[in-house]
Short mmCIF file of C-alpha atoms in Angstrom, two decimals:
data_model
loop_
_atom_site.label_atom_id
_atom_site.label_comp_id
_atom_site.label_asym_id
_atom_site.label_seq_id
_atom_site.Cartn_x
_atom_site.Cartn_y
_atom_site.Cartn_z
CA MET L 1 -92.02 -33.20 17.66
CA LYS L 2 -90.04 -31.61 20.52
CA LYS L 3 -88.05 -34.84 20.98
CA ARG L 4 -87.19 -34.92 17.27
CA PHE L 5 -86.06 -31.26 17.42
CA TYR L 6 -83.75 -31.90 20.39
CA LEU L 7 -82.31 -34.96 18.63
CA CYS L 8 -81.60 -32.97 15.44
CA ALA L 9 -80.09 -30.11 17.45
CA SER L 10 -77.89 -32.55 19.34
CA LEU L 11 -76.66 -34.12 16.12
CA LEU L 12 -75.93 -30.70 14.62
CA MET L 13 -73.97 -29.65 17.71
CA SER L 14 -72.04 -32.90 17.62
CA ALA L 15 -71.20 -32.47 13.93
CA SER L 16 -70.24 -28.84 14.53
CA ALA L 17 -67.98 -29.77 17.44
CA LEU L 18 -66.34 -32.48 15.34
CA PHE L 19 -65.69 -30.06 12.47
CA ALA L 20 -64.41 -27.47 14.90
CA GLU L 21 -61.46 -29.61 15.91
CA ILE L 22 -58.08 -28.47 14.63
CA LYS L 23 -57.03 -30.88 11.90
CA LEU L 24 -53.61 -31.15 10.28
CA PRO L 25 -52.11 -33.11 7.39
CA ALA L 26 -49.86 -35.92 8.56
CA LEU L 27 -46.86 -33.95 7.28
CA VAL L 28 -47.53 -31.27 9.90
CA GLY L 29 -47.10 -32.99 13.24
CA ASP L 30 -44.86 -34.35 15.95
CA ASN L 31 -41.19 -35.00 15.09
CA MET L 32 -41.15 -32.73 12.03
CA VAL L 33 -38.13 -30.70 10.99
CA LEU L 34 -38.73 -27.07 10.05
CA GLN L 35 -36.42 -25.17 7.72
CA GLN L 36 -34.20 -22.85 9.71
CA SER L 37 -34.02 -19.04 9.58
CA THR L 38 -37.00 -18.44 7.31
CA ASP L 39 -40.78 -18.23 7.22
CA VAL L 40 -42.36 -21.69 7.21
CA ARG L 41 -45.97 -22.52 6.53
CA ILE L 42 -48.24 -24.89 8.39
CA TRP L 43 -51.83 -25.48 7.37
CA GLY L 44 -54.98 -27.42 8.18
CA GLU L 45 -58.65 -27.12 9.12
CA ALA L 46 -60.61 -25.67 12.03
CA GLU L 47 -63.99 -24.11 12.80
CA PRO L 48 -65.00 -21.88 9.86
CA ASN L 49 -64.92 -18.10 10.14
CA THR L 50 -62.84 -18.05 13.31
CA THR L 51 -59.30 -17.09 14.29
CA LEU L 52 -56.51 -19.58 14.85
CA ASN L 53 -53.49 -18.65 16.97
CA ALA L 54 -50.08 -20.26 17.04
CA SER L 55 -47.28 -19.85 19.56
CA CYS L 56 -43.80 -21.35 19.31
CA SER L 57 -41.42 -22.40 22.06
CA TRP L 58 -38.54 -20.52 20.42
CA ASP L 59 -40.02 -17.01 20.62
CA GLN L 60 -42.65 -14.95 22.46
CA ARG L 61 -44.81 -14.05 19.49
CA VAL L 62 -48.41 -15.09 18.99
CA TYR L 63 -49.18 -15.66 15.31
CA SER L 64 -52.78 -15.34 14.12
CA THR L 65 -54.66 -16.26 10.98
CA SER L 66 -58.25 -16.41 9.80
CA VAL L 67 -60.04 -19.70 9.16
CA ASN L 68 -62.06 -19.31 5.95
CA ALA L 69 -65.69 -20.29 5.35
CA ASP L 70 -64.60 -23.78 4.24
CA GLY L 71 -62.70 -24.33 7.46
CA LYS L 72 -59.25 -24.03 5.81
CA TRP L 73 -56.35 -22.03 7.25
CA GLU L 74 -52.63 -21.58 6.85
CA ILE L 75 -50.14 -19.63 8.89
CA TRP L 76 -46.52 -18.56 8.46
CA LEU L 77 -44.08 -18.90 11.36
CA ARG L 78 -40.60 -17.40 11.62
CA THR L 79 -37.97 -19.99 12.53
CA PRO L 80 -34.66 -19.43 14.32
CA SER L 81 -31.23 -20.81 13.46
CA ALA L 82 -30.81 -24.57 13.43
CA SER L 83 -30.56 -26.34 16.76
CA PHE L 84 -30.83 -29.83 18.23
CA GLU L 85 -32.98 -28.42 21.02
CA LYS L 86 -36.48 -29.92 20.95
CA GLN L 87 -39.20 -27.37 20.18
CA GLN L 88 -42.99 -27.29 20.15
CA ILE L 89 -45.85 -25.38 18.53
CA THR L 90 -49.17 -24.72 20.27
CA LEU L 91 -52.28 -24.13 18.14
CA LYS L 92 -55.48 -22.65 19.58
CA ASN L 93 -58.90 -22.19 18.00
CA ASN L 94 -61.72 -21.21 20.34
CA ASP L 95 -61.67 -23.91 23.03
CA ASP L 96 -59.65 -26.34 20.94
CA LYS L 97 -55.93 -26.67 21.59
CA MET L 98 -53.26 -28.81 19.92
CA VAL L 99 -49.56 -29.07 20.79
CA LEU L 100 -46.97 -30.38 18.33
CA HIS L 101 -44.05 -31.96 20.17
CA ASP L 102 -40.44 -32.95 19.56
CA LEU L 103 -39.81 -30.57 16.67
CA LEU L 104 -36.37 -29.74 15.29
CA ILE L 105 -35.11 -26.72 13.37
CA GLY L 106 -32.65 -27.53 10.60
CA GLU L 107 -32.40 -28.24 6.88
CA VAL L 108 -35.26 -29.83 4.91
CA TRP L 109 -34.88 -31.43 1.48
CA LEU L 110 -37.43 -33.06 -0.83
CA GLY L 111 -36.42 -36.25 -2.64
CA SER L 112 -38.49 -37.24 -5.67
CA GLY L 113 -38.43 -39.37 -8.80
CA GLN L 114 -38.94 -43.07 -9.38
CA SER L 115 -37.90 -46.33 -7.72
CA ASN L 116 -34.21 -45.58 -7.21
CA MET L 117 -35.20 -42.64 -5.01
CA GLU L 118 -38.01 -44.63 -3.42
CA MET L 119 -35.80 -47.70 -2.73
CA PRO L 120 -35.60 -48.15 1.06
CA LEU L 121 -32.64 -49.18 3.17
CA ARG L 122 -34.08 -52.69 3.46
CA GLY L 123 -33.96 -52.90 -0.36
CA PHE L 124 -36.48 -54.35 -2.79
CA TRP L 125 -37.09 -57.97 -3.69
CA HIS L 126 -33.85 -59.33 -5.17
CA CYS L 127 -32.43 -55.78 -5.01
CA PRO L 128 -30.26 -55.20 -1.93
CA ILE L 129 -28.78 -51.97 -0.63
CA GLU L 130 -25.04 -52.43 -0.14
CA GLY L 131 -24.40 -52.20 3.60
CA GLY L 132 -28.12 -51.70 4.24
CA ASN L 133 -28.37 -53.98 7.25
CA HIS L 134 -25.42 -52.33 8.99
CA THR L 135 -26.83 -48.90 8.19
CA ILE L 136 -30.16 -49.86 9.74
CA ALA L 137 -28.44 -51.30 12.82
CA THR L 138 -26.47 -48.09 13.44
CA SER L 139 -29.21 -45.62 12.49
CA GLY L 140 -29.95 -44.79 16.12
CA LYS L 141 -26.87 -42.60 16.31
CA TYR L 142 -28.86 -40.07 14.26
CA LYS L 143 -32.00 -40.25 16.44
CA ASP L 144 -31.75 -36.58 17.38
CA ALA L 145 -30.41 -35.44 14.02
CA ILE L 146 -32.45 -36.96 11.16
CA ARG L 147 -36.21 -37.18 10.66
CA TYR L 148 -37.82 -38.82 7.63
CA ALA L 149 -41.29 -38.43 6.08
CA THR L 150 -42.47 -40.73 3.30
CA ILE L 151 -45.43 -39.67 1.16
CA GLN L 152 -47.60 -42.63 0.16
CA ARG L 153 -48.07 -43.45 -3.51
CA VAL L 154 -51.50 -42.04 -4.24
CA GLY L 155 -52.41 -40.80 -7.70
CA ALA L 156 -55.15 -38.29 -8.43
CA VAL L 157 -56.73 -36.78 -11.53
CA GLU L 158 -57.50 -33.57 -9.62
CA PRO L 159 -55.11 -31.92 -7.13
CA LYS L 160 -55.51 -33.12 -3.54
CA ASP L 161 -55.46 -30.77 -0.56
CA TYR L 162 -53.39 -33.05 1.67
CA PRO L 163 -50.81 -35.72 0.93
CA THR L 164 -51.51 -39.27 2.06
CA GLY L 165 -49.09 -40.39 4.75
CA GLY L 166 -46.02 -38.33 5.46
CA GLU L 167 -45.82 -38.76 9.23
CA TRP L 168 -42.38 -37.77 10.45
CA LYS L 169 -40.35 -40.71 11.75
CA THR L 170 -37.41 -40.52 14.14
CA CYS L 171 -34.21 -42.24 13.09
CA ASP L 172 -33.77 -45.65 14.75
CA PRO L 173 -33.54 -49.31 13.72
CA MET L 174 -37.33 -49.70 13.89
CA ASN L 175 -38.07 -46.91 11.41
CA ALA L 176 -34.92 -46.79 9.26
CA PRO L 177 -35.67 -49.88 7.09
CA GLY L 178 -38.39 -47.87 5.33
CA PHE L 179 -36.28 -44.75 4.73
CA GLY L 180 -35.40 -44.13 1.07
CA ALA L 181 -31.69 -44.99 0.95
CA THR L 182 -30.31 -42.35 -1.43
CA ALA L 183 -31.80 -39.41 0.47
CA TYR L 184 -30.90 -41.02 3.81
CA PHE L 185 -27.21 -41.15 2.89
CA PHE L 186 -27.50 -37.56 1.69
CA ALA L 187 -28.92 -36.64 5.11
CA THR L 188 -26.27 -38.45 7.16
CA LEU L 189 -23.39 -36.64 5.45
CA LEU L 190 -25.23 -33.32 5.57
CA THR L 191 -25.86 -33.49 9.32
CA GLU L 192 -22.29 -34.64 9.98
CA THR L 193 -20.86 -31.73 7.99
CA LEU L 194 -23.21 -28.90 9.00
CA ASN L 195 -23.90 -30.20 12.52
CA VAL L 196 -27.60 -29.40 12.20
CA PRO L 197 -30.77 -31.53 12.10
CA VAL L 198 -31.89 -32.70 8.66
CA GLY L 199 -35.40 -33.53 7.51
CA ILE L 200 -36.12 -35.56 4.38
CA ILE L 201 -39.48 -35.71 2.60
CA ASN L 202 -39.48 -38.63 0.17
CA CYS L 203 -42.12 -38.07 -2.50
CA SER L 204 -41.40 -40.67 -5.18
CA TRP L 205 -43.16 -43.38 -7.19
CA GLY L 206 -41.38 -46.32 -8.81
CA GLY L 207 -41.63 -46.35 -12.60
CA SER L 208 -43.00 -42.83 -12.88
CA THR L 209 -42.18 -40.64 -15.87
CA VAL L 210 -41.29 -36.96 -15.74
CA GLU L 211 -44.77 -36.28 -17.16
CA GLY L 212 -46.30 -37.91 -14.08
CA TRP L 213 -44.91 -35.06 -11.98
CA LEU L 214 -46.25 -32.24 -14.19
CA PRO L 215 -49.68 -30.54 -14.03
CA LYS L 216 -52.45 -30.70 -16.59
CA GLU L 217 -51.94 -27.16 -17.90
CA ILE L 218 -48.36 -28.01 -18.94
CA LEU L 219 -49.09 -31.50 -20.25
CA GLU L 220 -51.83 -30.15 -22.52
CA GLY L 221 -49.04 -28.64 -24.62
CA TYR L 222 -47.37 -32.01 -25.27
CA ASP L 223 -48.70 -33.74 -28.40
CA ASP L 224 -47.48 -37.18 -27.30
CA ILE L 225 -49.33 -37.14 -23.95
CA ASP L 226 -52.88 -38.48 -23.71
CA LEU L 227 -54.43 -37.01 -20.57
CA SER L 228 -57.40 -39.37 -20.79
CA LEU L 229 -55.03 -42.08 -19.56
CA ALA L 230 -54.69 -40.33 -16.19
CA GLY L 231 -56.64 -42.42 -13.71
CA ASN L 232 -57.42 -45.08 -16.33
CA ASP L 233 -55.81 -48.18 -14.80
CA GLU L 234 -57.35 -50.47 -17.42
CA LYS L 235 -55.44 -48.82 -20.26
CA MET L 236 -52.21 -47.83 -18.54
CA HIS L 237 -50.32 -48.90 -15.43
CA PRO L 238 -50.62 -46.16 -12.77
CA MET L 239 -46.85 -45.68 -12.59
CA LEU L 240 -46.82 -44.54 -16.25
CA GLN L 241 -49.88 -42.32 -16.15
CA PRO L 242 -49.42 -38.58 -16.68
CA MET L 243 -49.98 -35.97 -13.92
CA ILE L 244 -51.36 -38.28 -11.21
CA MET L 245 -48.20 -38.11 -9.06
CA TYR L 246 -48.27 -34.34 -9.33
CA ASN L 247 -51.92 -34.09 -8.24
CA GLY L 248 -51.88 -36.81 -5.60
CA MET L 249 -48.44 -36.31 -4.04
CA LEU L 250 -46.36 -33.34 -5.16
CA LYS L 251 -48.94 -30.54 -5.19
CA PRO L 252 -50.22 -31.39 -1.67
CA VAL L 253 -46.65 -31.36 -0.34
CA SER L 254 -45.73 -28.05 -1.97
CA LYS L 255 -46.90 -25.99 0.98
CA TYR L 256 -44.12 -27.42 3.14
CA THR L 257 -41.03 -25.19 3.19
CA VAL L 258 -37.90 -26.93 1.90
CA LYS L 259 -34.31 -25.99 1.15
CA GLY L 260 -34.06 -27.81 -2.17
CA PHE L 261 -34.84 -30.81 -4.37
CA LEU L 262 -33.10 -34.14 -4.98
CA TRP L 263 -34.22 -35.92 -8.18
CA TYR L 264 -33.51 -39.54 -9.16
CA GLN L 265 -35.56 -40.43 -12.24
CA GLY L 266 -35.24 -41.09 -15.93
CA GLU L 267 -35.35 -44.82 -16.57
CA SER L 268 -39.02 -44.66 -17.58
CA ASN L 269 -38.29 -41.81 -19.99
CA VAL L 270 -35.61 -43.71 -21.92
CA GLY L 271 -36.50 -43.38 -25.59
CA HIS L 272 -38.95 -40.52 -24.98
CA PRO L 273 -38.52 -37.05 -26.55
CA ASP L 274 -37.49 -33.71 -25.12
CA TYR L 275 -36.46 -34.93 -21.66
CA ALA L 276 -34.07 -32.04 -20.98
CA GLN L 277 -36.64 -29.37 -21.79
CA ARG L 278 -39.41 -31.15 -19.90
CA LEU L 279 -37.27 -31.54 -16.81
CA ALA L 280 -36.36 -27.85 -17.00
CA THR L 281 -40.06 -27.05 -17.25
CA LEU L 282 -40.74 -29.24 -14.22
CA VAL L 283 -38.13 -27.44 -12.14
CA LYS L 284 -39.40 -24.01 -13.15
CA HIS L 285 -42.94 -24.99 -12.18
CA TRP L 286 -41.92 -26.59 -8.89
CA ARG L 287 -39.97 -23.48 -7.93
CA GLU L 288 -43.04 -21.38 -8.67
CA LEU L 289 -45.12 -23.67 -6.45
CA TRP L 290 -42.69 -23.23 -3.56
CA GLY L 291 -42.38 -19.52 -4.26
CA SER L 292 -38.63 -19.40 -4.84
CA GLU L 293 -36.68 -19.25 -8.10
CA GLU L 294 -33.48 -20.09 -6.22
CA LEU L 295 -34.28 -23.55 -4.83
CA PRO L 296 -31.42 -25.87 -5.84
CA PHE L 297 -32.17 -28.93 -7.94
CA TYR L 298 -29.68 -31.80 -7.91
CA LEU L 299 -30.29 -34.88 -10.04
CA VAL L 300 -28.82 -38.34 -10.43
CA GLU L 301 -27.79 -39.71 -13.80
CA ILE L 302 -29.46 -43.02 -14.66
CA ALA L 303 -27.04 -45.90 -14.11
CA PRO L 304 -25.66 -48.15 -16.82
CA TYR L 305 -28.32 -50.74 -17.71
CA ASP L 306 -28.94 -53.04 -20.65
CA TYR L 307 -31.95 -51.42 -22.31
CA GLY L 308 -31.64 -53.66 -25.38
CA GLU L 309 -30.91 -52.54 -28.93
CA GLY L 310 -29.33 -49.15 -29.58
CA ASP L 311 -28.02 -46.61 -27.10
CA LYS L 312 -31.27 -45.23 -25.70
CA GLY L 313 -29.86 -45.06 -22.19
CA ALA L 314 -26.88 -43.02 -23.37
CA PHE L 315 -29.12 -40.48 -25.08
CA LEU L 316 -31.23 -40.09 -21.92
CA ARG L 317 -28.08 -39.44 -19.86
CA GLU L 318 -27.07 -36.84 -22.43
CA GLU L 319 -30.48 -35.21 -21.98
CA GLN L 320 -30.01 -35.23 -18.21
CA TYR L 321 -26.76 -33.32 -18.52
CA LYS L 322 -28.37 -30.93 -21.02
CA ALA L 323 -31.06 -30.29 -18.42
CA THR L 324 -28.47 -29.01 -15.96
CA GLN L 325 -27.37 -26.49 -18.60
CA LEU L 326 -30.97 -25.28 -18.90
CA ILE L 327 -31.75 -25.23 -15.16
CA PRO L 328 -30.10 -22.51 -13.08
CA ASN L 329 -28.69 -23.62 -9.71
CA SER L 330 -28.58 -27.31 -10.57
CA GLY L 331 -26.09 -30.14 -10.71
CA ILE L 332 -25.77 -33.79 -11.71
CA VAL L 333 -24.31 -36.88 -10.06
CA CYS L 334 -22.55 -39.32 -12.37
CA THR L 335 -23.01 -43.08 -11.77
CA ASN L 336 -21.06 -44.95 -14.46
CA ASP L 337 -18.46 -46.14 -11.93
CA LEU L 338 -20.99 -47.43 -9.39
CA VAL L 339 -22.22 -50.64 -11.01
CA GLN L 340 -20.76 -54.12 -11.39
CA ASP L 341 -20.86 -56.12 -14.59
CA TYR L 342 -23.39 -58.52 -13.07
CA GLU L 343 -25.76 -55.57 -12.57
CA ARG L 344 -26.27 -54.94 -16.30
CA ARG L 345 -29.86 -56.19 -15.92
CA GLN L 346 -30.35 -54.68 -12.45
CA ILE L 347 -32.37 -51.47 -12.67
CA HIS L 348 -31.72 -50.85 -8.96
CA PRO L 349 -27.93 -50.90 -8.44
CA LYS L 350 -26.91 -51.62 -4.87
CA ASP L 351 -24.60 -48.65 -4.18
CA LYS L 352 -26.85 -45.87 -2.93
CA ARG L 353 -24.47 -44.55 -0.28
CA THR L 354 -22.04 -43.09 -2.82
CA ILE L 355 -24.90 -41.54 -4.79
CA GLY L 356 -26.36 -39.92 -1.68
CA GLU L 357 -22.95 -38.61 -0.68
CA ARG L 358 -22.29 -37.19 -4.16
CA LEU L 359 -25.63 -35.40 -4.00
CA CYS L 360 -24.50 -34.00 -0.68
CA TYR L 361 -21.20 -32.81 -2.18
CA LEU L 362 -23.25 -30.77 -4.66
CA ALA L 363 -25.34 -29.26 -1.88
CA LEU L 364 -22.36 -28.57 0.37
CA ASN L 365 -20.44 -26.83 -2.42
CA LYS L 366 -23.17 -25.04 -4.33
CA THR L 367 -25.84 -24.42 -1.66
CA TYR L 368 -23.90 -24.14 1.59
CA GLY L 369 -20.72 -22.52 0.29
CA TYR L 370 -18.17 -25.25 1.11
CA THR L 371 -16.26 -24.57 -2.09
CA THR L 372 -13.28 -26.67 -0.99
CA ILE L 373 -15.46 -29.78 -1.25
CA ALA L 374 -15.31 -31.01 -4.85
CA CYS L 375 -18.68 -31.80 -6.37
CA GLU L 376 -18.16 -32.26 -10.12
CA GLY L 377 -16.26 -34.85 -12.12
CA PRO L 378 -14.51 -34.30 -15.45
CA VAL L 379 -16.79 -32.80 -18.11
CA TYR L 380 -15.82 -32.79 -21.79
CA ASP L 381 -14.78 -29.33 -22.94
CA ARG L 382 -13.09 -29.58 -26.38
CA HIS L 383 -10.78 -31.74 -28.49
CA GLU L 384 -7.98 -31.57 -31.05
CA ILE L 385 -7.21 -34.10 -33.78
CA ASN L 386 -3.51 -34.90 -34.05
CA LYS L 387 -2.89 -37.34 -36.93
CA ASP L 388 -4.24 -40.70 -35.70
CA GLU L 389 -5.01 -39.46 -32.19
CA ILE L 390 -7.66 -37.29 -30.61
CA VAL L 391 -6.62 -35.15 -27.65
CA LEU L 392 -9.45 -34.39 -25.21
CA PHE L 393 -9.66 -31.54 -22.71
CA PHE L 394 -11.95 -31.41 -19.69
CA LYS L 395 -13.31 -29.15 -16.99
CA HIS L 396 -12.87 -29.97 -13.28
CA THR L 397 -9.50 -31.67 -13.72
CA GLU L 398 -7.25 -28.97 -12.26
CA GLU L 399 -5.32 -31.59 -10.25
CA GLY L 400 -5.37 -34.19 -13.01
CA PHE L 401 -6.91 -37.65 -13.10
CA ASN L 402 -7.14 -40.65 -10.80
CA ARG L 403 -5.13 -42.98 -13.07
CA ASP L 404 -2.78 -42.98 -16.05
CA ASN L 405 -3.27 -46.55 -17.25
CA GLY L 406 -5.93 -49.21 -17.46
CA ILE L 407 -8.48 -46.62 -18.59
CA VAL L 408 -11.69 -48.11 -19.95
CA GLY L 409 -14.82 -46.65 -21.52
CA PHE L 410 -13.47 -44.70 -24.51
CA GLU L 411 -14.40 -45.44 -28.14
CA ILE L 412 -13.13 -43.80 -31.33
CA ALA L 413 -14.44 -43.62 -34.89
CA GLY L 414 -13.31 -42.56 -38.33
CA GLN L 415 -15.46 -41.02 -41.02
CA ASP L 416 -17.53 -44.22 -41.29
CA MET L 417 -18.70 -43.49 -37.70
CA ARG L 418 -18.10 -47.07 -36.62
CA PHE L 419 -16.88 -46.86 -33.06
CA HIS L 420 -14.09 -49.13 -31.79
CA PRO L 421 -12.75 -49.58 -28.25
CA ALA L 422 -9.93 -47.07 -27.83
CA ASN L 423 -6.63 -46.91 -26.04
CA ALA L 424 -6.52 -43.96 -23.67
CA SER L 425 -3.58 -42.35 -21.90
CA ILE L 426 -2.98 -39.16 -19.92
CA ASP L 427 -0.91 -36.27 -21.24
CA ALA L 428 0.05 -34.73 -17.90
CA GLY L 429 1.57 -31.64 -19.51
CA LYS L 430 -1.64 -30.77 -21.33
CA LYS L 431 -3.90 -32.16 -18.58
CA ALA L 432 -5.57 -34.05 -21.40
CA VAL L 433 -6.62 -37.55 -22.41
CA VAL L 434 -5.16 -38.94 -25.62
CA VAL L 435 -7.29 -41.52 -27.43
CA SER L 436 -6.44 -43.77 -30.41
CA SER L 437 -7.05 -47.18 -31.95
CA PRO L 438 -5.02 -49.22 -34.45
CA LYS L 439 -8.33 -49.80 -36.29
CA VAL L 440 -8.89 -46.06 -36.87
CA LYS L 441 -6.25 -44.18 -38.88
CA LYS L 442 -8.11 -40.91 -39.42
CA PRO L 443 -10.25 -40.38 -36.34
CA VAL L 444 -13.09 -37.88 -36.29
CA ALA L 445 -15.05 -38.60 -33.11
CA VAL L 446 -14.76 -39.97 -29.59
CA ARG L 447 -17.33 -41.27 -27.13
CA TYR L 448 -16.98 -42.14 -23.46
CA ALA L 449 -19.35 -44.47 -21.60
CA PHE L 450 -21.87 -43.68 -24.31
CA ARG L 451 -23.67 -47.02 -24.28
CA ASN L 452 -26.68 -48.43 -22.51
CA PHE L 453 -24.33 -50.36 -20.25
CA GLN L 454 -20.74 -49.16 -20.09
CA ILE L 455 -18.72 -48.99 -16.89
CA GLY L 456 -16.23 -46.13 -16.72
CA ASN L 457 -13.21 -45.81 -14.44
CA LEU L 458 -11.70 -42.40 -15.19
CA LYS L 459 -12.15 -39.79 -12.46
CA ASN L 460 -10.52 -36.63 -11.20
CA THR L 461 -8.36 -36.68 -8.09
CA ALA L 462 -11.40 -36.02 -5.90
CA GLY L 463 -12.73 -39.41 -6.97
CA LEU L 464 -15.60 -37.98 -9.00
CA PRO L 465 -16.22 -39.79 -12.31
CA MET L 466 -16.12 -38.46 -15.83
CA LEU L 467 -19.56 -37.72 -17.27
CA PRO L 468 -20.49 -39.71 -20.40
CA PHE L 469 -20.13 -37.69 -23.59
CA ARG L 470 -19.75 -37.79 -27.35
CA THR L 471 -17.89 -35.34 -29.58
CA ASP L 472 -20.15 -36.12 -32.55
CA LYS L 473 -23.73 -34.91 -32.89
#
């Protein structure tokens, strides 16, 4: 009996010692970037009902927090201004000690959405990244400036405590092939301009809908969403299931302090209702999760693509722009100039560098105050009908347009609402575009790039393209 007692006691002590170890999610570890000049949160597990202390190499303070009865803890640390100097954090709990090495203080952004945000520098099958191999080869020049964390695609019906994956990777040719390209190009321009380290958390899932990134309590209010399909792989492909990305990926990441959000999604919502309002609801909820109503949200317009009959893609792009009018502190990147005709059936266009850089222009102008950096292309403002012509006026064209001939993408219609390819010219005096067609004598409406697949070539002098629009309703 005594032997059995000692054996049980030994096992209990062993289990207790194992549980007493400080444990962290993969996202909290070596090589991470912490948001500068703010309070950042780290979290994990340790021995229940104890005290955990944290000390940082950048100050003399000792931070303390209580470990609850379930062994969970979180602690807030005050960060200094951005620096390329390597830092560390030391965690202590009773006799257990853990040191996090090679940390940087800088700017942290979360990239989310579907496959065009997920798409790595090495590309997908039959879907290359333009210049991807060269970008990978030269990535080492950012080894002390950019760190990248990729959350694994794991869905869940109930919210998870920790994300799967998310280890921070240094920037070099060994790691860079797996970095999501759009956010990587955002990061390279941001670090070059601000001269600070940049951390990217890529939390995306190819094919996911906006409803996949929303919680149950919101989705319950949508009549067209069947929550019984969440987790039911036999009835619905995981990428199209509601709420599982939110529970398995987004919610567990939401404790990590970020500067803002980059969003590249929409293809899987083509033809679905209420996209603008649902995206606005998503942003409001995400900001509540992160505890800040001010976090910027910059999104990418879905690229021209042949979705088949009708203009479903055009209507989704219209909803995306509407969303930016509903979401404070937001902006949109236009893409209708970034595809080639042979890419009409390519859902993953090759040019991700320009998209990442345009996202960065938005951040530099609107978030970091570099107002001399243009970030918005021409946006339809109003029009006048002058006999057989329609004269169009735009915002963000103070210095005019990039061309005065060879303009493509405009269509014009009379009262029958049959749209015909239009001739377009620039009226420099009015800073306007004049549109007409010999087939339309009494025009009533104009559209620009308002098709599933329509390449546009009109931009402002900053090289930023005109957003698709229609004057009719």
